[in-house]
Amino acid sequence: MINWDAHACLPQHPLADFTPVRRLHAAGVNYVSLNVGADMNPLSQVMSVIAGYRATIAADPERYALVSSVDDIIQAAADGRMAISFDLEGALPLLEQPDMVALYAQLGVRQIHFAYNRNNSVADGCHDVARGLTPLGQRMVEAVNANGILMDCSHTGRLCSLEIMNASSQPVIFSHANPYTLVQHGRNITDEQIRACATTGGVVCVSGLSFFLGSEQPDANDVARHVAYLADLVGVKHVGIGLDICFQQPDLDDTPPGGFDPSHWWPASAGYSADKPPTFTPPEVWRELPAALRRAGMNDIEAELVLGRNMMRVAQQVWGAPEALAKAA
């Protein structure tokens, strides 16, 4: 069995401590997608983070494996290593060039969404004015599909996410998003979006963030409640886990350079407050999830689907034989 965490964040710094990754592994996680940048991070910072993370992984090959296929993940698990790949949150680091997608793929990025809460020239953010997928965005979707990268719609506006899912030739995921019906937060997604994702063959991965779960101190039962709602709506084969734990390391300053304004990316009008930051489930919640899912009405096979097999299925299809990587091999 492979436990798959579809999204986690270390500091956006090349010297980030990987101890939290070891905590996830000790809690039973076999694969994690680590974020390497978002729309608020300039290209120089994103590339520095990728270089630093790759160096950390390469320096400890008995503990970590940078993977690009499901077979790599299975082998890493058999070897007792944590399988890792990267994700990008937003299109600004793509510099409006679809060809940048292939470069990120070769550097280890296996998952991308196009807007982090706010609009850009490619797509809409969930906390901005709805416009829809732009013509450039259409080309970006094609580039993501062609390069065997998971097309993610987390943080994306409702209309735009529906248009991305319609445009994609491959299954689309939400790597960390919860049902709006349960918690009315702008980052959560509607039943329409959830059904559209399932129609692509994709997976909605439940976030462990307090704001989106509706619990100030979220635990495994809170996660399981959202999983159960999704499973009842679209079937258990379209549900996964992406706890979105942000591991803070106060000794590292990863503030984006250039006049970074947190209130722009997390606006007060959407319910964010600097005085009340979100809380996260601890990595150890992974040990409690199987029992919590059973309490929510799932059998062992259904729990295994949610905890990893569903995302393995989608990744196997999307990562299987990317056109650009095959040519580069």
Short mmCIF file of C-alpha atoms in Angstrom, two decimals:
data_model
loop_
_atom_site.label_atom_id
_atom_site.label_comp_id
_atom_site.label_asym_id
_atom_site.label_seq_id
_atom_site.Cartn_x
_atom_site.Cartn_y
_atom_site.Cartn_z
CA MET A 1 0.00 0.00 0.00
CA ILE A 2 1.23 3.51 -0.91
CA ASN A 3 0.17 6.51 1.18
CA TRP A 4 0.19 9.62 -1.01
CA ASP A 5 0.20 13.22 0.29
CA ALA A 6 -0.58 15.38 -2.74
CA HIS A 7 0.75 18.68 -1.36
CA ALA A 8 3.00 19.95 1.44
CA CYS A 9 5.11 23.07 1.93
CA LEU A 10 8.57 23.59 3.35
CA PRO A 11 10.06 27.10 3.54
CA GLN A 12 10.73 28.55 0.11
CA HIS A 13 14.44 28.55 0.82
CA PRO A 14 17.25 26.42 -0.63
CA LEU A 15 18.43 25.49 2.88
CA ALA A 16 15.03 24.28 4.11
CA ASP A 17 15.30 21.55 6.74
CA PHE A 18 13.78 18.27 5.52
CA THR A 19 13.01 17.02 9.05
CA PRO A 20 9.24 17.50 8.40
CA VAL A 21 9.55 15.18 5.40
CA ARG A 22 11.03 12.57 7.70
CA ARG A 23 8.09 13.08 10.08
CA LEU A 24 5.67 12.42 7.23
CA HIS A 25 7.60 9.29 6.29
CA ALA A 26 7.63 8.07 9.89
CA ALA A 27 3.85 8.58 10.00
CA GLY A 28 3.44 6.20 7.05
CA VAL A 29 3.56 8.50 4.01
CA ASN A 30 5.40 6.98 1.04
CA TYR A 31 5.15 9.90 -1.39
CA VAL A 32 4.81 13.65 -0.97
CA SER A 33 4.58 16.49 -3.49
CA LEU A 34 6.63 19.42 -2.18
CA ASN A 35 5.77 22.91 -3.31
CA VAL A 36 8.69 24.80 -4.88
CA GLY A 37 7.01 28.14 -5.56
CA ALA A 38 3.85 30.10 -6.22
CA ASP A 39 2.76 33.21 -8.05
CA MET A 40 4.21 35.47 -5.37
CA ASN A 41 7.69 33.92 -5.75
CA PRO A 42 9.93 35.38 -8.49
CA LEU A 43 11.70 33.00 -10.84
CA SER A 44 15.04 33.53 -9.08
CA GLN A 45 13.55 32.27 -5.82
CA VAL A 46 11.77 29.32 -7.45
CA MET A 47 14.92 28.13 -9.20
CA SER A 48 16.97 28.57 -6.03
CA VAL A 49 14.46 26.46 -4.10
CA ILE A 50 14.42 23.72 -6.74
CA ALA A 51 18.23 23.61 -6.75
CA GLY A 52 18.37 23.47 -2.97
CA TYR A 53 15.70 20.78 -2.61
CA ARG A 54 17.29 18.66 -5.33
CA ALA A 55 20.67 18.95 -3.60
CA THR A 56 19.20 17.88 -0.25
CA ILE A 57 17.52 14.87 -1.83
CA ALA A 58 20.65 13.87 -3.76
CA ALA A 59 22.82 14.18 -0.65
CA ASP A 60 20.77 11.56 1.23
CA PRO A 61 19.89 8.84 -1.29
CA GLU A 62 19.23 6.25 1.40
CA ARG A 63 16.43 8.40 2.80
CA TYR A 64 14.95 10.28 -0.19
CA ALA A 65 14.22 9.61 -3.85
CA LEU A 66 13.29 12.25 -6.44
CA VAL A 67 10.74 10.40 -8.56
CA SER A 68 9.05 10.86 -11.92
CA SER A 69 6.97 7.69 -12.20
CA VAL A 70 4.72 5.49 -10.12
CA ASP A 71 7.24 2.67 -10.55
CA ASP A 72 9.83 4.94 -8.92
CA ILE A 73 7.49 5.47 -5.97
CA ILE A 74 6.85 1.76 -5.54
CA GLN A 75 10.59 1.06 -5.65
CA ALA A 76 11.35 3.83 -3.16
CA ALA A 77 8.76 2.43 -0.76
CA ALA A 78 10.25 -1.04 -1.09
CA ASP A 79 13.66 0.45 -0.28
CA GLY A 80 12.35 2.31 2.76
CA ARG A 81 12.88 5.74 1.17
CA MET A 82 10.54 8.71 0.91
CA ALA A 83 9.50 9.40 -2.67
CA ILE A 84 9.35 13.11 -3.53
CA SER A 85 8.45 15.25 -6.50
CA PHE A 86 7.63 18.94 -6.79
CA ASP A 87 4.62 21.10 -7.53
CA LEU A 88 4.21 24.68 -8.71
CA GLU A 89 1.35 26.90 -7.52
CA GLY A 90 0.63 29.41 -10.24
CA ALA A 91 1.58 30.39 -13.77
CA LEU A 92 3.69 33.49 -13.11
CA PRO A 93 6.88 31.39 -12.77
CA LEU A 94 6.15 30.12 -16.29
CA LEU A 95 6.88 33.62 -17.65
CA GLU A 96 4.00 33.33 -20.16
CA GLN A 97 6.03 30.69 -22.06
CA PRO A 98 4.43 27.26 -22.51
CA ASP A 99 7.94 25.91 -23.21
CA MET A 100 8.81 26.59 -19.56
CA VAL A 101 6.56 23.69 -18.60
CA ALA A 102 8.99 21.18 -20.14
CA LEU A 103 11.89 22.72 -18.23
CA TYR A 104 10.07 22.39 -14.91
CA ALA A 105 9.16 18.80 -15.76
CA GLN A 106 12.81 17.94 -16.26
CA LEU A 107 13.64 19.56 -12.90
CA GLY A 108 11.16 17.38 -11.02
CA VAL A 109 7.86 19.28 -11.13
CA ARG A 110 5.09 16.73 -11.62
CA GLN A 111 2.06 18.89 -10.74
CA ILE A 112 1.03 22.47 -11.63
CA HIS A 113 -1.92 24.76 -11.11
CA PHE A 114 -2.17 28.09 -12.84
CA ALA A 115 -3.35 30.74 -10.36
CA TYR A 116 -2.66 31.23 -6.66
CA ASN A 117 -5.83 32.96 -5.38
CA ARG A 118 -5.42 35.92 -7.78
CA ASN A 119 -5.78 36.40 -11.53
CA ASN A 120 -2.87 36.39 -13.95
CA SER A 121 -2.47 36.28 -17.73
CA VAL A 122 -3.15 32.53 -17.79
CA ALA A 123 -5.95 31.82 -15.33
CA ASP A 124 -8.21 33.14 -12.57
CA GLY A 125 -7.63 32.86 -8.84
CA CYS A 126 -10.42 31.84 -6.49
CA HIS A 127 -10.33 35.24 -4.72
CA ASP A 128 -10.54 37.44 -7.82
CA VAL A 129 -12.87 38.50 -10.62
CA ALA A 130 -14.07 35.65 -12.85
CA ARG A 131 -12.88 35.86 -16.46
CA GLY A 132 -12.18 32.27 -17.45
CA LEU A 133 -9.21 30.50 -18.99
CA THR A 134 -7.30 32.81 -21.34
CA PRO A 135 -6.04 31.80 -24.82
CA LEU A 136 -2.56 31.60 -23.29
CA GLY A 137 -4.03 29.42 -20.59
CA GLN A 138 -5.37 27.04 -23.23
CA ARG A 139 -1.84 26.64 -24.60
CA MET A 140 -0.52 26.12 -21.09
CA VAL A 141 -3.02 23.29 -20.49
CA GLU A 142 -1.80 21.66 -23.70
CA ALA A 143 1.82 22.01 -22.52
CA VAL A 144 1.02 20.47 -19.13
CA ASN A 145 -0.71 17.53 -20.82
CA ALA A 146 2.10 17.06 -23.34
CA ASN A 147 4.75 17.00 -20.63
CA GLY A 148 3.07 14.40 -18.44
CA ILE A 149 2.38 16.75 -15.53
CA LEU A 150 -0.67 16.56 -13.30
CA MET A 151 -3.04 19.44 -14.10
CA ASP A 152 -4.16 20.84 -10.76
CA CYS A 153 -7.03 23.30 -10.14
CA SER A 154 -6.46 24.17 -6.47
CA HIS A 155 -6.63 27.91 -5.72
CA THR A 156 -8.29 28.46 -9.13
CA GLY A 157 -11.54 30.33 -9.76
CA ARG A 158 -14.70 28.27 -10.27
CA LEU A 159 -15.37 29.22 -13.91
CA CYS A 160 -11.72 28.97 -14.86
CA SER A 161 -11.32 25.56 -13.22
CA LEU A 162 -14.30 24.25 -15.17
CA GLU A 163 -12.78 25.52 -18.42
CA ILE A 164 -9.39 23.96 -17.55
CA MET A 165 -11.06 20.63 -16.88
CA ASN A 166 -12.92 20.86 -20.17
CA ALA A 167 -9.71 21.73 -22.03
CA SER A 168 -7.51 19.02 -20.52
CA SER A 169 -7.02 15.78 -22.39
CA GLN A 170 -5.87 14.11 -19.15
CA PRO A 171 -7.44 13.66 -15.71
CA VAL A 172 -7.37 16.81 -13.58
CA ILE A 173 -6.88 16.94 -9.82
CA PHE A 174 -7.47 19.29 -6.92
CA SER A 175 -4.38 18.54 -4.83
CA HIS A 176 -5.68 20.37 -1.75
CA ALA A 177 -9.30 21.54 -1.77
CA ASN A 178 -12.42 20.76 0.24
CA PRO A 179 -16.18 20.80 -0.43
CA TYR A 180 -17.78 24.24 -0.26
CA THR A 181 -21.05 22.63 0.78
CA LEU A 182 -19.46 21.67 4.11
CA VAL A 183 -17.46 24.86 4.71
CA GLN A 184 -18.35 28.06 2.87
CA HIS A 185 -14.86 29.39 2.19
CA GLY A 186 -13.78 30.79 -1.18
CA ARG A 187 -10.88 28.35 -1.39
CA ASN A 188 -13.23 25.40 -1.19
CA ILE A 189 -14.88 24.00 -4.31
CA THR A 190 -18.48 23.57 -5.37
CA ASP A 191 -20.28 20.34 -6.13
CA GLU A 192 -20.17 21.39 -9.79
CA GLN A 193 -16.37 21.56 -9.70
CA ILE A 194 -16.13 18.26 -7.83
CA ARG A 195 -18.35 16.49 -10.37
CA ALA A 196 -16.40 18.00 -13.27
CA CYS A 197 -13.14 16.75 -11.76
CA ALA A 198 -14.53 13.25 -11.41
CA THR A 199 -15.75 13.37 -15.00
CA THR A 200 -12.15 13.85 -16.16
CA GLY A 201 -11.20 10.75 -14.19
CA GLY A 202 -9.46 12.92 -11.62
CA VAL A 203 -9.19 13.12 -7.84
CA VAL A 204 -10.09 15.74 -5.22
CA CYS A 205 -7.58 15.63 -2.35
CA VAL A 206 -8.79 16.88 1.03
CA SER A 207 -6.77 19.63 2.71
CA GLY A 208 -6.03 19.56 6.43
CA LEU A 209 -6.09 23.35 6.82
CA SER A 210 -8.33 24.63 9.61
CA PHE A 211 -10.07 27.29 7.50
CA PHE A 212 -11.15 24.76 4.90
CA LEU A 213 -12.10 21.94 7.26
CA GLY A 214 -14.15 24.19 9.54
CA SER A 215 -12.27 23.22 12.68
CA GLU A 216 -9.86 25.36 14.70
CA GLN A 217 -7.81 22.30 15.68
CA PRO A 218 -8.33 19.89 12.80
CA ASP A 219 -7.89 16.18 13.30
CA ALA A 220 -8.33 12.93 11.38
CA ASN A 221 -12.08 12.88 11.96
CA ASP A 222 -12.43 16.32 10.35
CA VAL A 223 -10.51 15.11 7.29
CA ALA A 224 -12.61 11.93 7.14
CA ARG A 225 -15.85 13.95 7.22
CA HIS A 226 -14.84 15.80 4.07
CA VAL A 227 -13.61 12.59 2.44
CA ALA A 228 -16.97 10.94 3.12
CA TYR A 229 -18.87 13.84 1.56
CA LEU A 230 -16.80 13.66 -1.61
CA ALA A 231 -17.11 9.89 -1.81
CA ASP A 232 -20.89 10.08 -1.45
CA LEU A 233 -21.06 12.76 -4.15
CA VAL A 234 -18.80 11.30 -6.87
CA GLY A 235 -17.59 7.91 -5.66
CA VAL A 236 -14.65 6.84 -3.54
CA LYS A 237 -12.39 6.44 -6.60
CA HIS A 238 -12.20 10.20 -6.97
CA VAL A 239 -11.01 11.15 -3.47
CA GLY A 240 -7.49 11.54 -2.05
CA ILE A 241 -5.46 13.35 0.60
CA GLY A 242 -3.34 16.50 0.23
CA LEU A 243 -2.98 17.84 3.77
CA ASP A 244 -1.28 21.08 2.69
CA ILE A 245 0.82 21.23 5.87
CA CYS A 246 3.03 24.32 5.84
CA PHE A 247 6.09 23.59 7.93
CA GLN A 248 7.40 26.86 9.35
CA GLN A 249 11.11 27.24 10.13
CA PRO A 250 11.57 30.63 11.84
CA ASP A 251 15.35 30.63 11.35
CA LEU A 252 14.85 30.82 7.55
CA ASP A 253 13.48 33.96 5.90
CA ASP A 254 11.61 32.87 2.78
CA THR A 255 9.68 36.11 2.28
CA PRO A 256 9.34 36.77 -1.45
CA PRO A 257 11.48 39.76 -2.46
CA GLY A 258 10.09 42.85 -4.16
CA GLY A 259 7.41 44.38 -1.97
CA PHE A 260 5.49 41.23 -1.04
CA ASP A 261 2.00 42.08 0.27
CA PRO A 262 0.33 39.16 2.11
CA SER A 263 -3.03 40.96 2.16
CA HIS A 264 -3.15 40.78 -1.64
CA TRP A 265 -2.76 37.02 -1.79
CA TRP A 266 -4.87 36.30 1.30
CA PRO A 267 -7.43 39.15 1.36
CA ALA A 268 -9.39 40.07 4.46
CA SER A 269 -12.52 40.13 2.29
CA ALA A 270 -12.10 36.36 1.81
CA GLY A 271 -11.88 35.72 5.55
CA TYR A 272 -8.12 35.79 6.14
CA SER A 273 -6.61 37.62 9.10
CA ALA A 274 -3.00 38.16 10.11
CA ASP A 275 -4.19 38.01 13.72
CA LYS A 276 -5.63 34.53 13.28
CA PRO A 277 -3.39 32.35 11.10
CA PRO A 278 -4.58 28.91 10.05
CA THR A 279 -3.70 25.75 11.91
CA PHE A 280 -2.69 22.48 10.27
CA THR A 281 -3.11 18.83 11.02
CA PRO A 282 0.22 17.41 12.24
CA PRO A 283 1.99 14.86 10.03
CA GLU A 284 1.15 12.18 12.57
CA VAL A 285 -2.52 12.44 11.61
CA TRP A 286 -1.64 10.00 8.82
CA ARG A 287 -1.47 7.24 11.46
CA GLU A 288 -5.04 8.02 12.50
CA LEU A 289 -6.62 8.37 9.06
CA PRO A 290 -7.35 4.66 8.39
CA ALA A 291 -9.37 4.33 11.59
CA ALA A 292 -11.08 7.70 11.00
CA LEU A 293 -12.10 6.64 7.49
CA ARG A 294 -13.52 3.40 8.86
CA ARG A 295 -15.53 5.38 11.42
CA ALA A 296 -16.82 7.46 8.51
CA GLY A 297 -18.22 4.29 6.93
CA MET A 298 -15.43 3.08 4.64
CA ASN A 299 -14.05 -0.42 4.45
CA ASP A 300 -10.32 -1.15 4.24
CA ILE A 301 -10.23 -1.28 0.44
CA GLU A 302 -12.03 2.06 0.14
CA ALA A 303 -9.65 3.62 2.67
CA GLU A 304 -6.65 2.41 0.66
CA LEU A 305 -8.09 4.05 -2.45
CA VAL A 306 -8.39 7.38 -0.66
CA LEU A 307 -5.00 7.19 1.05
CA GLY A 308 -3.05 6.56 -2.12
CA ARG A 309 -4.33 4.21 -4.76
CA ASN A 310 -6.54 6.80 -6.46
CA MET A 311 -3.70 9.25 -6.92
CA MET A 312 -1.44 6.41 -8.06
CA ARG A 313 -3.97 5.56 -10.76
CA VAL A 314 -4.14 9.11 -12.06
CA ALA A 315 -0.37 9.61 -11.87
CA GLN A 316 0.21 6.35 -13.71
CA GLN A 317 -1.97 7.61 -16.55
CA VAL A 318 -0.57 11.16 -16.67
CA TRP A 319 3.09 10.46 -15.91
CA GLY A 320 3.20 7.28 -17.96
CA ALA A 321 4.93 8.40 -21.15
CA PRO A 322 5.16 12.19 -21.40
CA GLU A 323 5.98 13.29 -24.93
CA ALA A 324 8.65 15.86 -24.06
CA LEU A 325 10.48 13.74 -21.50
CA ALA A 326 10.52 10.78 -23.86
CA LYS A 327 12.21 12.93 -26.50
CA ALA A 328 14.74 14.23 -23.95
CA ALA A 329 15.67 10.74 -22.72
#
